[in-house]
PDB file of C-alpha atoms in Angstrom:
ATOM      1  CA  UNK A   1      -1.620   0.823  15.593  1.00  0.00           C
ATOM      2  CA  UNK A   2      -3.887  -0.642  13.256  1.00  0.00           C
ATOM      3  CA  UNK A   3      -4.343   1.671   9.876  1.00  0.00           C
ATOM      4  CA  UNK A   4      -2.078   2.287   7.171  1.00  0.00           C
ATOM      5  CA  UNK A   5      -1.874   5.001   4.618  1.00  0.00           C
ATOM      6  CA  UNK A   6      -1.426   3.902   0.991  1.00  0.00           C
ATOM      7  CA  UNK A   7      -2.799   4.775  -2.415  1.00  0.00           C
ATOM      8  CA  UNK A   8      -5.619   3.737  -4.490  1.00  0.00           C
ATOM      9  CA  UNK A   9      -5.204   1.102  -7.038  1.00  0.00           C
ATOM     10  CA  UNK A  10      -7.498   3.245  -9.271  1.00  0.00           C
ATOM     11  CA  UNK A  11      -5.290   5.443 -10.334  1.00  0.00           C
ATOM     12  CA  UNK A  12      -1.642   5.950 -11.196  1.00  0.00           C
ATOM     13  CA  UNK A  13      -0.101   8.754  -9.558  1.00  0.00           C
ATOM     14  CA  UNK A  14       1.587  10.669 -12.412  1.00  0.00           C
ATOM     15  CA  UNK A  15       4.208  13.994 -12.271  1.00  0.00           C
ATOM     16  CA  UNK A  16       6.049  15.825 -14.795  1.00  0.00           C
ATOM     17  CA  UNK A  17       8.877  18.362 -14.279  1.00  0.00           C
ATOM     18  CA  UNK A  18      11.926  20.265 -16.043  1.00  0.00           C
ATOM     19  CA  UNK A  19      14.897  21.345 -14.463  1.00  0.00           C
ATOM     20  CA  UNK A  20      17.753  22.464 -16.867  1.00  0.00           C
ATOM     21  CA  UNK A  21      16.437  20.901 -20.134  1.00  0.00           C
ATOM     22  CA  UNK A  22      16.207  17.468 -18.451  1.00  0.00           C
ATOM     23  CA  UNK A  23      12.577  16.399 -18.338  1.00  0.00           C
ATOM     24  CA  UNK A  24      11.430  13.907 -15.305  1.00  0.00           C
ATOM     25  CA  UNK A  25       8.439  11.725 -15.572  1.00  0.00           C
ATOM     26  CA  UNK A  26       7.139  10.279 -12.466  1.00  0.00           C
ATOM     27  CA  UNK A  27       4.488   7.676 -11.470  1.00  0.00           C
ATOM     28  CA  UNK A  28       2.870   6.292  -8.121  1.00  0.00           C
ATOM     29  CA  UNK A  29       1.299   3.312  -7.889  1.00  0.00           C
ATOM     30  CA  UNK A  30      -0.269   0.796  -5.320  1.00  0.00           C
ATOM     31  CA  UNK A  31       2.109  -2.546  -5.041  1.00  0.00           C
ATOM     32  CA  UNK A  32       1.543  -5.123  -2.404  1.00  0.00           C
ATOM     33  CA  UNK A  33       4.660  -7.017  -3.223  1.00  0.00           C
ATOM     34  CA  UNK A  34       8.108  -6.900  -4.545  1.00  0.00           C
ATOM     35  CA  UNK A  35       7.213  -9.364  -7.483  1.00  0.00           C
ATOM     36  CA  UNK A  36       4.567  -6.915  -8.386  1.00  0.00           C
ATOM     37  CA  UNK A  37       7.436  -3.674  -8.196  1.00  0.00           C
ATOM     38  CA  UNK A  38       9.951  -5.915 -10.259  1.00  0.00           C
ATOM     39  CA  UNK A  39       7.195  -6.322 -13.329  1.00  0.00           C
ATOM     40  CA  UNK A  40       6.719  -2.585 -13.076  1.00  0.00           C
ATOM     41  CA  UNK A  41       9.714  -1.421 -13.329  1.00  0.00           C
ATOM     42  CA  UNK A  42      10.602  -3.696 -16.188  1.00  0.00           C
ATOM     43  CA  UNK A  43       7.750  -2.271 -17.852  1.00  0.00           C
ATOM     44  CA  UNK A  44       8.383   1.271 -17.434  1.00  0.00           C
ATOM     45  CA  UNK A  45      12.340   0.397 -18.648  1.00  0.00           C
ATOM     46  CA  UNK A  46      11.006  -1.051 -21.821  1.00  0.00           C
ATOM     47  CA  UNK A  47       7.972   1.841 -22.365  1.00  0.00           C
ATOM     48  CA  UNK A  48      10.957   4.629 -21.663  1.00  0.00           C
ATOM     49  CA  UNK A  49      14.521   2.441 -23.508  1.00  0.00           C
ATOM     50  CA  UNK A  50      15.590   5.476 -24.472  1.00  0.00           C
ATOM     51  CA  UNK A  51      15.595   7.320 -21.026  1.00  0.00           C
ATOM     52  CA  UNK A  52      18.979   7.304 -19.314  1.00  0.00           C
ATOM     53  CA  UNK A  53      17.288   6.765 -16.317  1.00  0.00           C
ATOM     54  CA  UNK A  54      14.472   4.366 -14.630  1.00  0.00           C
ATOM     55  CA  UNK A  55      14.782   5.531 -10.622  1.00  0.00           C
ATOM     56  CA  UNK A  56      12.263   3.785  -8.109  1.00  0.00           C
ATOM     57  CA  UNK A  57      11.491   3.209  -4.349  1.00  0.00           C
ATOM     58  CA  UNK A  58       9.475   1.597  -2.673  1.00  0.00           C
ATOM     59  CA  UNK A  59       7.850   0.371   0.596  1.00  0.00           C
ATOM     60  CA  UNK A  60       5.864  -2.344   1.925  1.00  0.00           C
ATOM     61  CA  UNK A  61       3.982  -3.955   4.649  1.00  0.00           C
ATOM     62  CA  UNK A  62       1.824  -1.955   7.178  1.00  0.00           C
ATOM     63  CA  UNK A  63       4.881  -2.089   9.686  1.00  0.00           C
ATOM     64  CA  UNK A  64       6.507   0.008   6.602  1.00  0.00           C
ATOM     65  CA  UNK A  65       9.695  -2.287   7.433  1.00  0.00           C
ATOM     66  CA  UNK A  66      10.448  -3.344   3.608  1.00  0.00           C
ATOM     67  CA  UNK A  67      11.789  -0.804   1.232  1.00  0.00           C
ATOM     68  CA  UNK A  68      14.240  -0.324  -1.030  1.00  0.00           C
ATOM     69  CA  UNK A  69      15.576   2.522  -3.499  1.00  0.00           C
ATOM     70  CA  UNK A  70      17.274   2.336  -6.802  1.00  0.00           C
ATOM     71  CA  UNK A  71      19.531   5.289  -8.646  1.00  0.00           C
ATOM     72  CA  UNK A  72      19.620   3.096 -11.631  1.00  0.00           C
ATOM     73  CA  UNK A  73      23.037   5.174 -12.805  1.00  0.00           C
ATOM     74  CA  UNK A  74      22.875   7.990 -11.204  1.00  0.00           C
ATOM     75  CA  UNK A  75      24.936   9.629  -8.300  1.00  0.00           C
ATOM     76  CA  UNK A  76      24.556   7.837  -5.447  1.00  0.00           C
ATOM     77  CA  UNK A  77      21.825   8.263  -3.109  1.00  0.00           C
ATOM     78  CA  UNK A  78      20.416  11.980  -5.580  1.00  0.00           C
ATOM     79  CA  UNK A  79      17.549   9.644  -7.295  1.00  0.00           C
ATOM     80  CA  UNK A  80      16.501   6.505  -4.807  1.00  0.00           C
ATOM     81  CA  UNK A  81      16.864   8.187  -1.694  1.00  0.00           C
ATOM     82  CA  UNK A  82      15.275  11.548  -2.427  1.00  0.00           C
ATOM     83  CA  UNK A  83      12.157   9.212  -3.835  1.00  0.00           C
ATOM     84  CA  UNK A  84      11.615   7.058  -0.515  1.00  0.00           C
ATOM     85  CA  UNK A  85      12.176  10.625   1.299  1.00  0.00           C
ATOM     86  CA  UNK A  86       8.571  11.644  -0.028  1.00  0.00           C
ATOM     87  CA  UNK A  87       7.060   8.555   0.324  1.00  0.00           C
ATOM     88  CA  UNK A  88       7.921   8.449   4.162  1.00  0.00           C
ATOM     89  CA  UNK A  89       7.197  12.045   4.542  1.00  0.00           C
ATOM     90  CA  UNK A  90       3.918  11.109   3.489  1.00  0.00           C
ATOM     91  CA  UNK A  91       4.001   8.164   5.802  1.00  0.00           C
ATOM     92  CA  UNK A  92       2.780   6.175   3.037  1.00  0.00           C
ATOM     93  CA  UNK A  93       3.503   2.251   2.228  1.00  0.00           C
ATOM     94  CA  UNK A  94       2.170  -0.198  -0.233  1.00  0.00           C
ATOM     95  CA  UNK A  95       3.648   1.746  -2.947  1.00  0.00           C
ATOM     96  CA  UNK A  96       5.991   2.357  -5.573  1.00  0.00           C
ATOM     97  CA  UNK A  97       7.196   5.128  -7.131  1.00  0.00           C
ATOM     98  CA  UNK A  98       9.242   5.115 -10.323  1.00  0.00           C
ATOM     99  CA  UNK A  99      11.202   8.534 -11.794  1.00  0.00           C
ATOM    100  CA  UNK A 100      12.022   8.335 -15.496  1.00  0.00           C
ATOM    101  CA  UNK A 101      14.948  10.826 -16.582  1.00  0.00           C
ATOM    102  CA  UNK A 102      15.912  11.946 -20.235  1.00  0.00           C
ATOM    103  CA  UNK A 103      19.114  14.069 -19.644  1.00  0.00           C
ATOM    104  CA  UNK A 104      18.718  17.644 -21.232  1.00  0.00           C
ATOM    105  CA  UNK A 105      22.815  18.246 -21.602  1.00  0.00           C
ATOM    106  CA  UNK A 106      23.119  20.211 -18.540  1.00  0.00           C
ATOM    107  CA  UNK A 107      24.297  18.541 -15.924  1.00  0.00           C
ATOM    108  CA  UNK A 108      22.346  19.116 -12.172  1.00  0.00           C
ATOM    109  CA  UNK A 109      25.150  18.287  -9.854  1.00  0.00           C
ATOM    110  CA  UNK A 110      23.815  16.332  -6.443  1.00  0.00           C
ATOM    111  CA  UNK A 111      21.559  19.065  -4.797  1.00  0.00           C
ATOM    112  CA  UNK A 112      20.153  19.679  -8.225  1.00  0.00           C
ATOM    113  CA  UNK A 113      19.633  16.155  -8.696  1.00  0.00           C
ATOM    114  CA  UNK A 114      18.264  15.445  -5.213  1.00  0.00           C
ATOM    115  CA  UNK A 115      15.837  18.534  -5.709  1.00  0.00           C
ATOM    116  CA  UNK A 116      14.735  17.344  -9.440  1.00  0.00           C
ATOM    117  CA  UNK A 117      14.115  13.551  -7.955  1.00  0.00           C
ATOM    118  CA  UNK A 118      12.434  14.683  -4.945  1.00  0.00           C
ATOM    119  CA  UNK A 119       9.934  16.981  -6.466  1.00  0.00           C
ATOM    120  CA  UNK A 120       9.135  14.535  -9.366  1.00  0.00           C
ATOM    121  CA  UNK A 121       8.279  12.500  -6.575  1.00  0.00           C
ATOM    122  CA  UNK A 122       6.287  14.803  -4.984  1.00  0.00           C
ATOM    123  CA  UNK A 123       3.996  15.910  -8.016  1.00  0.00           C
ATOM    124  CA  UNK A 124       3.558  11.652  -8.660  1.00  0.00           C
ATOM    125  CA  UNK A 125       2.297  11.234  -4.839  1.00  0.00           C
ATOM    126  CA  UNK A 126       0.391  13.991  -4.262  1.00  0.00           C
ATOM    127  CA  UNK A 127      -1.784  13.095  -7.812  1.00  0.00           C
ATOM    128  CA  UNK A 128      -2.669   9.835  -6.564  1.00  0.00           C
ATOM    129  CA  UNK A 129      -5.346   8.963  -3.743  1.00  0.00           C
ATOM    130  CA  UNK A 130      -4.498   8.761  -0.588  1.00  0.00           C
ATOM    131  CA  UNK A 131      -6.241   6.271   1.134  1.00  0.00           C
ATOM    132  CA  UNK A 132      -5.896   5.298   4.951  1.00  0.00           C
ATOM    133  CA  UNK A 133      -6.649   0.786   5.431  1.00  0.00           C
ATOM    134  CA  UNK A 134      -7.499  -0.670   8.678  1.00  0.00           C
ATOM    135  CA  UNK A 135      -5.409  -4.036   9.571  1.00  0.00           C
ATOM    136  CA  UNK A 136      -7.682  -6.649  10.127  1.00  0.00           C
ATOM    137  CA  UNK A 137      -7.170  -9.986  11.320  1.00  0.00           C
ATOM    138  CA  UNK A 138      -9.956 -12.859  10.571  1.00  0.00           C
ATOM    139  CA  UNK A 139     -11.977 -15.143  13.170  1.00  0.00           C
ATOM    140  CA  UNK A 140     -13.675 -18.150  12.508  1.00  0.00           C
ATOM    141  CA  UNK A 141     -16.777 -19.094  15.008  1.00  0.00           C
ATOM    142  CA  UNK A 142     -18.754 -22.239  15.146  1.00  0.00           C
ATOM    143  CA  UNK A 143     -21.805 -22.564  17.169  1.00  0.00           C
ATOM    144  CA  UNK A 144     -25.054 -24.308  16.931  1.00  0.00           C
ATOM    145  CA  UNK A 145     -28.437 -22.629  15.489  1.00  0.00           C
ATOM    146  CA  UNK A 146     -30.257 -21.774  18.773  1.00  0.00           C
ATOM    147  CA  UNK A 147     -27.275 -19.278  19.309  1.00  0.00           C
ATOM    148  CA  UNK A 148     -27.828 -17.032  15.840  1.00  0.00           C
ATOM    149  CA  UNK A 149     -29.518 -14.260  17.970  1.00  0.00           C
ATOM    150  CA  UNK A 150     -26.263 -14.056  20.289  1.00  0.00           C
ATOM    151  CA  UNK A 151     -23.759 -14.194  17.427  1.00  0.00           C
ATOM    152  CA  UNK A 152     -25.731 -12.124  15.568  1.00  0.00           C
ATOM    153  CA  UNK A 153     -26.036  -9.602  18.431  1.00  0.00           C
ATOM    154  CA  UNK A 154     -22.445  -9.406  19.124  1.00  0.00           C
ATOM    155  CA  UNK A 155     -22.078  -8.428  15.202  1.00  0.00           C
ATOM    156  CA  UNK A 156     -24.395  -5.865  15.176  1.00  0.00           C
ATOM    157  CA  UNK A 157     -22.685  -4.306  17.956  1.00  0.00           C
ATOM    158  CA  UNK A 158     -18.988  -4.700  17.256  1.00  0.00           C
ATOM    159  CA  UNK A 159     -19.281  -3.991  13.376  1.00  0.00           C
ATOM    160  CA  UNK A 160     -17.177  -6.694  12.008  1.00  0.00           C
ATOM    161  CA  UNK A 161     -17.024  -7.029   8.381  1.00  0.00           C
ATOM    162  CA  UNK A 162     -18.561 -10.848   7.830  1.00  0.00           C
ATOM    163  CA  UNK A 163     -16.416 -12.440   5.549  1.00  0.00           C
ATOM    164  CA  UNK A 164     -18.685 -15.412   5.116  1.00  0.00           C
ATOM    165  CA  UNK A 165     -21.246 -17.429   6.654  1.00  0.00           C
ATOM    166  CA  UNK A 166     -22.916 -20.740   6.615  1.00  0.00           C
ATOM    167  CA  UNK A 167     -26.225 -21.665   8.190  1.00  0.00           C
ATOM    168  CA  UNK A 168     -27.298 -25.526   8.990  1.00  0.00           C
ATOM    169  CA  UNK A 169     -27.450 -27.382  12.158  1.00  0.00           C
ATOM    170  CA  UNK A 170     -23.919 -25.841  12.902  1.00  0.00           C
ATOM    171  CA  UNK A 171     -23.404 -22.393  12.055  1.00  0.00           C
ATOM    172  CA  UNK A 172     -20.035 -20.968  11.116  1.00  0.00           C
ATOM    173  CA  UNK A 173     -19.062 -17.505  10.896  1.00  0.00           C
ATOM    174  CA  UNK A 174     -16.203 -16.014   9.841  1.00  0.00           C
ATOM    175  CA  UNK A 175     -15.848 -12.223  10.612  1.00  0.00           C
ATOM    176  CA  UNK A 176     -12.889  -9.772   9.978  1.00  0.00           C
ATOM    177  CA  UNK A 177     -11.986  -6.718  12.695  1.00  0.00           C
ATOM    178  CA  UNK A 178      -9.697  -3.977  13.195  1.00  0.00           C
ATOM    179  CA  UNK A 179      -6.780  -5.408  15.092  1.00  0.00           C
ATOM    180  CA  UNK A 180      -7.406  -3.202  18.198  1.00  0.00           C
ATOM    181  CA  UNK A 181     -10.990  -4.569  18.241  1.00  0.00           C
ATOM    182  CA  UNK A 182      -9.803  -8.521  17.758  1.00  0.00           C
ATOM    183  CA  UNK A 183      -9.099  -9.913  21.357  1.00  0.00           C
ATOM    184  CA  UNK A 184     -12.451  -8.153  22.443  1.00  0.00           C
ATOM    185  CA  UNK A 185     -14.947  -9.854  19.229  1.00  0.00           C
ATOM    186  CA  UNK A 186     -12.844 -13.175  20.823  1.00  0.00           C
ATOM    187  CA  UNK A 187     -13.787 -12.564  24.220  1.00  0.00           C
ATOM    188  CA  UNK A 188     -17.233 -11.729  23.829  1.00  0.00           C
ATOM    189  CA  UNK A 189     -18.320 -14.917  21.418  1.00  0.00           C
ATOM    190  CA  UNK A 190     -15.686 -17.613  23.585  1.00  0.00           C
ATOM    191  CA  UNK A 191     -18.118 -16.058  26.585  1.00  0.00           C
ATOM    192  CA  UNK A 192     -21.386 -17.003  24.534  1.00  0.00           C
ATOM    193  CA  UNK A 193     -20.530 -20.563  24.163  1.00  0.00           C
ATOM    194  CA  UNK A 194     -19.760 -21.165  28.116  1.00  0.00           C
ATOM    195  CA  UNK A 195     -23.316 -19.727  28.754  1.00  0.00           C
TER     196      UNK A 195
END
């Protein structure tokens, strides 16, 4: 496996719902660590103080091994669970996704609460963009100048993205693939400097 599905860094997923007076505010957005989920969420509980809640999940990594949910307060597992729920359903990682609750005066009870969290969610993911990222993995090559037409060959046919280049007497190239593609790319240049 070598793609991902995450969501765009352009734009902030956002979702709004009501369920018994109590209004939900939701957002998506792209993280790439848990640094970067810890400032967020410490800036949504500052923008919102006067929410009684600041929910979140998350999940990280291609692998989609590193996640984590938060009830912040409420009962457990009816805010952090129900919020990683939609972003697995959606089999998406890289991202975060923070629920903001001001409490109407009618209390939900757990399936209420589950439902309220889980649709909030929902609305937040399915505004963002859903984008789908190859894994890549990087190669350097070094070979002398009477060898550019080979190198340059091999590029042209495998479609690596060139990362960067230098040209003098030795050339060095460094190209990123898809990881499926990688061992192949090595193959075929490690066979150009035997010839």
């Amino acid at each position: 496996m070598d793609s991902y599905k995450t969501i765009s860094e352009k734009k902030i997923g956002e979702g709004y719902i009501t369920e018994k007076r109590s209004k939900f505010l939701a957002y998506a957005h792209h993280v790439e660590t848990v640094e970067q989920v810890k400032e967020i969420v410490a800036t949504y509980r500052k923008k919102y103080f006067d929410a009684r809640h600041v929910c979140w999940a998350y999940m990280l990594g291609p692998e989609r091994t590193e996640f984590r949910g938060n009830d912040d307060g409420e009962p457990s597992s009816t805010a952090g669970k129900p919020i990683l729920g939609q972003i697995n359903s959606n089999e998406l990682t890289n991202i975060l996704v923070v629920v903001i609750r001001y409490f109407g005066g009618v209390l939900l009870g757990t399936s209420g609460l589950i439902v309220a969290y889980k649709t909030a969610a929902a609305e937040a993911i399915a505004d963002a963009e859903i984008e789908t990222r190859l894994i890549e993995e990087e190669l350097t090559y070094t070979f002398t100048y009477p060898m550019m037409n080979d190198v340059m060959r091999i590029v042209k046919d495998m479609q690596p993205r060139i990362v960067s280049q230098t040209f003098d007497n030795t050339c060095e190239i460094r190209l990123a693939i898809r990881k499926s593609q990688f061992e192949a790319l090595k193959a075929k240049l490690s066979k150009l400097s035997f010839e």
